[in-house]
């Protein structure tokens, strides 16, 4: 008996959700809103043709992959529920994780909790890897963000309104 196996290439989108957890205080409304925004994108993902890489820094630099039989959306949301501010690790840890995974990504949502040269380098890392991205900056006051920053600003307390305008 002759058996023929037919193979086909499978293509799927791989999207990064990059969460900036670097804050000085142990509690921050900015981080709470940032986690909620990241969670909304995780919850929206999960089709059979998509994988999601959740990247952030806590006690260590983390990258969790979900979708296509790897981890469920519910598991990714549980992970996000436990995110705390990172106050004792360098921002370069997040840059390293993103740089290591950038070649795998076709797009990314970057949720930032501040704006400075380190965060600019994060965006430049994605641009250098030609990863399409949406950079969202969660801020207490949009007026404090330079107008030249390549981000969309979402104000604390007005996140839903800001997301509707995207």
Coordinates of N, CA and C in Angstrom, one line a residue, residues 8-166:
X8 N 1.7 21.4 3.6 CA 1.5 22.8 3.1 C 2.1 23.7 4.2
X9 N 2.6 24.8 3.7 CA 3.2 25.8 4.6 C 2.0 26.5 5.3
X10 N 2.2 26.7 6.6 CA 1.2 27.4 7.4 C 1.8 28.8 7.7
X11 N 0.9 29.8 7.5 CA 1.3 31.1 7.8 C 0.3 31.7 8.9
X12 N 0.9 32.4 9.8 CA 0.1 33.0 10.8 C 0.7 34.3 11.2
X13 N -0.1 35.2 11.7 CA 0.4 36.5 12.2 C 0.9 36.3 13.6
X14 N 2.0 37.0 13.9 CA 2.6 36.9 15.2 C 2.7 38.4 15.7
X15 N 2.0 38.7 16.7 CA 1.9 40.1 17.2 C 2.5 40.2 18.6
X16 N 3.3 41.2 18.8 CA 3.8 41.4 20.1 C 3.0 42.4 20.9
X17 N 2.8 42.2 22.1 CA 2.2 43.2 23.0 C 3.3 43.5 24.1
X18 N 3.8 44.7 24.0 CA 5.0 45.0 24.8 C 4.5 46.0 25.9
X19 N 4.7 45.6 27.1 CA 4.2 46.4 28.2 C 5.3 47.0 29.0
X20 N 5.3 48.3 29.1 CA 6.3 49.0 29.9 C 5.9 49.1 31.3
X21 N 6.6 48.4 32.2 CA 6.3 48.3 33.6 C 7.2 49.2 34.5
X22 N 8.0 50.0 33.9 CA 9.1 50.7 34.6 C 8.5 52.0 35.2
X23 N 8.3 52.0 36.5 CA 7.7 53.1 37.3 C 8.5 53.2 38.6
X24 N 8.5 54.3 39.2 CA 9.2 54.5 40.5 C 8.3 54.1 41.7
X25 N 7.0 54.3 41.6 CA 6.2 54.0 42.8 C 5.7 52.6 42.7
X26 N 5.3 52.1 43.9 CA 4.8 50.7 44.0 C 3.3 50.6 43.5
X27 N 2.6 51.7 43.5 CA 1.3 51.7 42.9 C 1.2 52.9 42.0
X28 N 0.5 52.7 40.8 CA 0.4 53.8 39.9 C -0.9 53.6 39.0
X29 N -1.7 54.6 38.9 CA -2.8 54.6 38.1 C -2.4 54.4 36.6
X30 N -1.3 54.9 36.3 CA -0.7 54.8 34.9 C -0.5 53.3 34.6
X31 N 0.1 52.6 35.5 CA 0.4 51.2 35.3 C -0.9 50.4 35.2
X32 N -1.8 50.7 36.1 CA -3.1 50.0 36.1 C -3.8 50.2 34.7
X33 N -3.8 51.4 34.2 CA -4.4 51.7 32.9 C -3.6 51.0 31.8
X34 N -2.3 51.0 31.9 CA -1.5 50.3 30.9 C -1.7 48.8 30.8
X35 N -1.9 48.2 32.0 CA -2.2 46.8 32.0 C -3.6 46.5 31.4
X36 N -4.5 47.4 31.7 CA -5.9 47.2 31.1 C -5.8 47.4 29.6
X37 N -5.0 48.3 29.1 CA -4.9 48.5 27.6 C -4.3 47.2 27.0
X38 N -3.2 46.7 27.6 CA -2.6 45.5 27.1 C -3.5 44.3 27.2
X39 N -4.3 44.2 28.3 CA -5.3 43.1 28.4 C -6.3 43.2 27.3
X40 N -6.8 44.4 27.0 CA -7.8 44.6 25.9 C -7.3 44.1 24.6
X41 N -6.0 44.3 24.3 CA -5.4 43.7 23.1 C -5.3 42.2 23.1
X42 N -4.9 41.7 24.3 CA -4.7 40.3 24.4 C -6.1 39.6 24.3
X43 N -7.1 40.2 24.9 CA -8.5 39.6 24.8 C -9.0 39.7 23.4
X44 N -8.6 40.7 22.6 CA -9.1 40.8 21.3 C -8.4 39.8 20.3
X45 N -7.2 39.3 20.7 CA -6.5 38.4 19.9 C -7.0 37.0 20.1
X46 N -6.3 36.0 19.6 CA -6.6 34.6 19.8 C -7.3 33.9 18.7
X47 N -7.2 34.4 17.5 CA -7.8 33.7 16.4 C -6.8 32.5 16.1
X48 N -7.3 31.6 15.3 CA -6.5 30.4 14.9 C -5.3 30.8 14.0
X49 N -5.4 32.0 13.4 CA -4.3 32.5 12.5 C -3.4 33.5 13.2
X50 N -3.4 33.5 14.5 CA -2.6 34.5 15.2 C -1.9 34.0 16.4
X51 N -0.7 34.4 16.7 CA 0.0 34.2 17.9 C 0.3 35.5 18.6
X52 N 0.3 35.5 19.9 CA 0.6 36.8 20.6 C 1.8 36.5 21.5
X53 N 2.8 37.4 21.5 CA 3.9 37.4 22.4 C 3.7 38.6 23.3
X54 N 3.5 38.3 24.6 CA 3.4 39.3 25.6 C 4.8 39.5 26.3
X55 N 5.3 40.7 26.2 CA 6.6 41.0 26.7 C 6.6 42.1 27.8
X56 N 7.2 41.8 28.9 CA 7.3 42.9 29.9 C 8.4 42.4 30.9
X57 N 8.8 43.3 31.8 CA 9.8 43.0 32.8 C 9.2 43.2 34.2
X58 N 9.4 42.1 35.0 CA 9.0 42.2 36.4 C 10.2 41.8 37.2
X59 N 10.1 40.6 37.9 CA 11.3 40.1 38.7 C 12.3 39.7 37.7
X60 N 11.9 39.4 36.4 CA 12.8 39.0 35.3 C 12.2 39.6 34.1
X61 N 12.9 39.4 32.9 CA 12.3 39.8 31.7 C 11.5 38.6 31.1
X62 N 10.2 38.9 30.8 CA 9.3 37.8 30.4 C 8.8 38.0 29.0
X63 N 8.6 36.8 28.3 CA 8.0 36.8 27.1 C 7.1 35.5 27.1
X64 N 5.8 35.7 27.0 CA 4.8 34.6 27.0 C 4.2 34.6 25.7
X65 N 4.0 33.4 25.1 CA 3.4 33.3 23.8 C 2.0 32.6 24.0
X66 N 1.0 33.1 23.3 CA -0.3 32.6 23.4 C -0.9 32.4 22.0
X67 N -1.9 31.5 21.9 CA -2.5 31.3 20.6 C -2.0 30.0 19.9
X68 N -2.8 29.5 19.0 CA -2.4 28.4 18.2 C -2.0 27.2 19.0
X69 N -2.7 26.9 20.1 CA -2.4 25.8 21.0 C -1.3 25.9 22.0
X70 N -0.8 27.1 22.1 CA 0.4 27.3 23.0 C -0.2 27.7 24.4
X71 N -0.7 28.8 24.6 CA -1.3 29.3 25.8 C -2.6 30.0 25.5
X72 N -3.6 29.8 26.4 CA -4.9 30.4 26.1 C -4.9 31.9 26.5
X73 N -5.9 32.6 25.9 CA -6.1 34.0 26.2 C -6.3 34.2 27.7
X74 N -7.0 33.3 28.3 CA -7.3 33.4 29.7 C -6.0 33.3 30.5
X75 N -5.1 32.5 30.1 CA -3.8 32.4 30.8 C -3.0 33.7 30.7
X76 N -3.0 34.3 29.5 CA -2.3 35.5 29.3 C -2.9 36.6 30.1
X77 N -4.2 36.6 30.3 CA -4.9 37.6 31.1 C -4.6 37.4 32.6
X78 N -4.4 36.2 33.0 CA -4.0 35.9 34.4 C -2.6 36.4 34.6
X79 N -1.7 36.3 33.7 CA -0.4 36.8 33.8 C -0.4 38.3 33.9
X80 N -1.2 38.9 33.1 CA -1.3 40.4 33.2 C -1.8 40.9 34.5
X81 N -2.8 40.1 35.1 CA -3.4 40.5 36.3 C -2.3 40.6 37.5
X82 N -1.2 39.8 37.3 CA -0.2 39.8 38.4 C 0.9 40.8 38.1
X83 N 0.9 41.6 37.1 CA 2.0 42.5 36.7 C 2.1 43.6 37.8
X84 N 3.3 43.8 38.2 CA 3.6 44.9 39.2 C 4.7 45.8 38.6
X85 N 4.8 47.0 39.2 CA 5.8 47.9 38.7 C 7.2 47.3 38.8
X86 N 8.1 47.6 37.8 CA 9.5 47.2 37.9 C 10.3 48.4 38.3
X87 N 11.0 48.2 39.5 CA 11.7 49.3 40.1 C 13.2 48.9 40.3
X88 N 13.6 47.6 40.0 CA 14.9 47.2 40.3 C 15.7 46.6 39.2
X89 N 15.1 46.7 38.0 CA 15.8 46.1 36.8 C 16.0 47.2 35.8
X90 N 17.0 47.1 34.9 CA 17.2 48.1 33.9 C 16.2 48.0 32.7
X91 N 15.9 49.1 32.1 CA 15.0 49.1 30.9 C 15.6 48.3 29.8
X92 N 16.9 48.2 29.8 CA 17.6 47.5 28.7 C 17.1 46.0 28.7
X93 N 16.6 45.5 29.8 CA 16.1 44.1 29.9 C 14.9 44.0 28.9
X94 N 14.1 45.0 28.9 CA 12.9 45.0 28.0 C 13.4 45.1 26.5
X95 N 14.4 46.0 26.3 CA 14.9 46.2 25.0 C 15.5 44.9 24.4
X96 N 16.2 44.2 25.3 CA 16.8 42.9 24.9 C 15.7 41.9 24.5
X97 N 14.7 41.7 25.3 CA 13.6 40.8 24.9 C 13.0 41.1 23.6
X98 N 12.7 42.4 23.4 CA 12.0 42.9 22.2 C 13.0 42.6 21.0
X99 N 14.2 43.0 21.1 CA 15.2 42.8 20.0 C 15.3 41.3 19.7
X100 N 15.3 40.4 20.7 CA 15.4 39.0 20.4 C 14.2 38.4 19.7
X101 N 13.0 39.0 19.8 CA 11.8 38.5 19.3 C 11.3 39.3 18.0
X102 N 11.9 40.4 17.8 CA 11.4 41.3 16.7 C 11.4 40.7 15.4
X103 N 12.3 39.8 15.0 CA 12.3 39.2 13.7 C 11.1 38.2 13.5
X104 N 10.5 37.8 14.6 CA 9.4 36.9 14.6 C 8.1 37.6 14.4
X105 N 8.0 38.9 14.7 CA 6.8 39.7 14.8 C 6.4 40.3 13.4
X106 N 5.1 40.3 13.1 CA 4.7 41.1 12.0 C 4.1 42.4 12.4
X107 N 3.8 42.5 13.7 CA 3.3 43.8 14.3 C 3.4 43.8 15.8
X108 N 3.2 45.0 16.4 CA 3.3 45.1 17.8 C 2.5 46.2 18.3
X109 N 1.9 46.0 19.5 CA 1.3 47.1 20.2 C 2.2 47.4 21.4
X110 N 2.7 48.6 21.6 CA 3.6 49.0 22.6 C 2.8 49.9 23.6
X111 N 2.7 49.5 24.8 CA 2.0 50.3 25.8 C 3.1 50.8 26.8
X112 N 3.3 52.1 26.7 CA 4.3 52.8 27.5 C 3.7 53.5 28.7
X113 N 4.5 53.6 29.7 CA 4.1 54.4 30.9 C 4.9 55.6 31.1
X114 N 5.7 56.0 30.2 CA 6.5 57.2 30.2 C 7.2 57.5 28.9
X115 N 7.8 58.6 28.7 CA 8.5 58.9 27.5 C 9.9 59.5 27.8
X116 N 11.0 58.8 27.3 CA 12.3 59.3 27.4 C 13.2 58.6 26.3
X117 N 14.5 58.8 26.4 CA 15.4 58.2 25.4 C 15.3 56.7 25.3
X118 N 15.2 56.0 26.5 CA 15.2 54.6 26.5 C 13.9 54.1 25.8
X119 N 12.8 54.7 26.0 CA 11.6 54.3 25.3 C 11.6 54.6 23.8
X120 N 12.3 55.7 23.5 CA 12.5 56.0 22.1 C 13.3 54.9 21.4
X121 N 14.4 54.4 22.1 CA 15.2 53.3 21.5 C 14.3 52.1 21.3
X122 N 13.4 51.8 22.2 CA 12.5 50.7 22.0 C 11.7 50.8 20.7
X123 N 11.1 52.0 20.5 CA 10.4 52.2 19.2 C 11.4 52.1 18.0
X124 N 12.6 52.6 18.1 CA 13.5 52.5 17.1 C 14.0 51.1 16.8
X125 N 14.0 50.3 17.8 CA 14.3 48.8 17.6 C 13.3 48.2 16.8
X126 N 12.0 48.5 17.0 CA 10.9 47.9 16.2 C 11.0 48.4 14.8
X127 N 11.3 49.7 14.6 CA 11.4 50.3 13.3 C 12.5 49.7 12.5
X128 N 13.7 49.5 13.2 CA 14.8 48.9 12.5 C 14.5 47.5 12.0
X129 N 13.7 46.8 12.8 CA 13.3 45.4 12.4 C 12.2 45.4 11.4
X130 N 11.7 46.6 11.1 CA 10.5 46.7 10.2 C 9.3 46.1 10.7
X131 N 9.0 46.2 12.0 CA 7.8 45.7 12.6 C 6.8 46.8 12.7
X132 N 5.7 46.6 12.0 CA 4.6 47.6 12.1 C 4.2 47.7 13.6
X133 N 4.0 48.9 14.1 CA 3.6 49.0 15.5 C 2.7 50.2 15.8
X134 N 2.0 50.0 16.9 CA 1.2 51.1 17.4 C 1.7 51.4 18.8
X135 N 2.2 52.6 19.0 CA 2.8 52.9 20.3 C 1.8 53.8 21.1
X136 N 1.4 53.3 22.2 CA 0.4 54.0 23.1 C 1.1 54.5 24.4
X137 N 1.0 55.7 24.7 CA 1.6 56.2 25.9 C 0.5 56.6 26.9
X138 N 0.5 55.9 28.0 CA -0.5 56.2 29.1 C 0.1 57.3 29.9
X139 N -0.6 58.4 30.1 CA -0.1 59.6 30.8 C -1.2 60.2 31.7
X140 N -0.7 60.8 32.8 CA -1.6 61.5 33.7 C -2.1 62.8 33.0
X141 N -1.2 63.4 32.2 CA -1.5 64.6 31.5 C -0.9 64.6 30.1
X142 N -1.7 64.6 29.1 CA -1.2 64.6 27.7 C -0.3 65.8 27.4
X143 N -0.5 66.9 28.0 CA 0.3 68.1 27.8 C 1.7 68.0 28.1
X144 N 2.1 67.0 29.0 CA 3.4 66.8 29.4 C 4.3 65.9 28.4
X145 N 3.6 65.4 27.4 CA 4.3 64.6 26.4 C 4.7 65.4 25.2
X146 N 6.0 65.4 24.8 CA 6.4 66.2 23.6 C 5.6 65.8 22.4
X147 N 5.2 66.8 21.6 CA 4.4 66.6 20.5 C 5.2 65.9 19.4
X148 N 6.5 65.8 19.5 CA 7.3 65.1 18.5 C 7.4 63.6 18.8
X149 N 7.0 63.2 20.0 CA 7.1 61.8 20.4 C 6.2 60.9 19.4
X150 N 6.7 59.8 18.9 CA 6.0 59.0 17.9 C 5.0 58.1 18.6
X151 N 4.1 58.6 19.4 CA 3.2 57.8 20.2 C 1.8 58.4 20.1
X152 N 0.8 57.6 20.4 CA -0.5 58.1 20.6 C -0.7 58.2 22.1
X153 N -1.1 59.3 22.6 CA -1.3 59.5 24.1 C -2.7 59.2 24.5
X154 N -2.8 58.4 25.6 CA -4.0 58.1 26.2 C -4.0 58.6 27.6
X155 N -4.9 59.4 28.0 CA -4.9 60.0 29.4 C -5.6 59.1 30.4
X156 N -5.0 59.0 31.5 CA -5.6 58.3 32.7 C -7.0 58.8 32.9
X157 N -7.9 58.0 33.1 CA -9.3 58.4 33.3 C -10.1 58.6 32.0
X158 N -9.4 58.6 30.9 CA -10.1 58.8 29.6 C -9.6 57.8 28.5
X159 N -9.2 56.6 29.0 CA -8.6 55.6 28.1 C -9.6 55.2 27.1
X160 N -10.8 54.8 27.5 CA -11.8 54.3 26.5 C -12.0 55.3 25.4
X161 N -12.1 56.6 25.8 CA -12.3 57.6 24.8 C -11.1 57.7 23.8
X162 N -9.9 57.6 24.4 CA -8.7 57.7 23.5 C -8.6 56.5 22.6
X163 N -9.0 55.3 23.1 CA -8.9 54.1 22.2 C -10.0 54.2 21.1
X164 N -11.1 54.8 21.4 CA -12.1 54.9 20.3 C -11.6 55.8 19.2
X165 N -10.8 56.8 19.5 CA -10.2 57.7 18.5 C -9.1 57.1 17.7
X166 N -8.6 56.0 18.0 CA -7.5 55.4 17.3 C -7.9 54.9 15.9

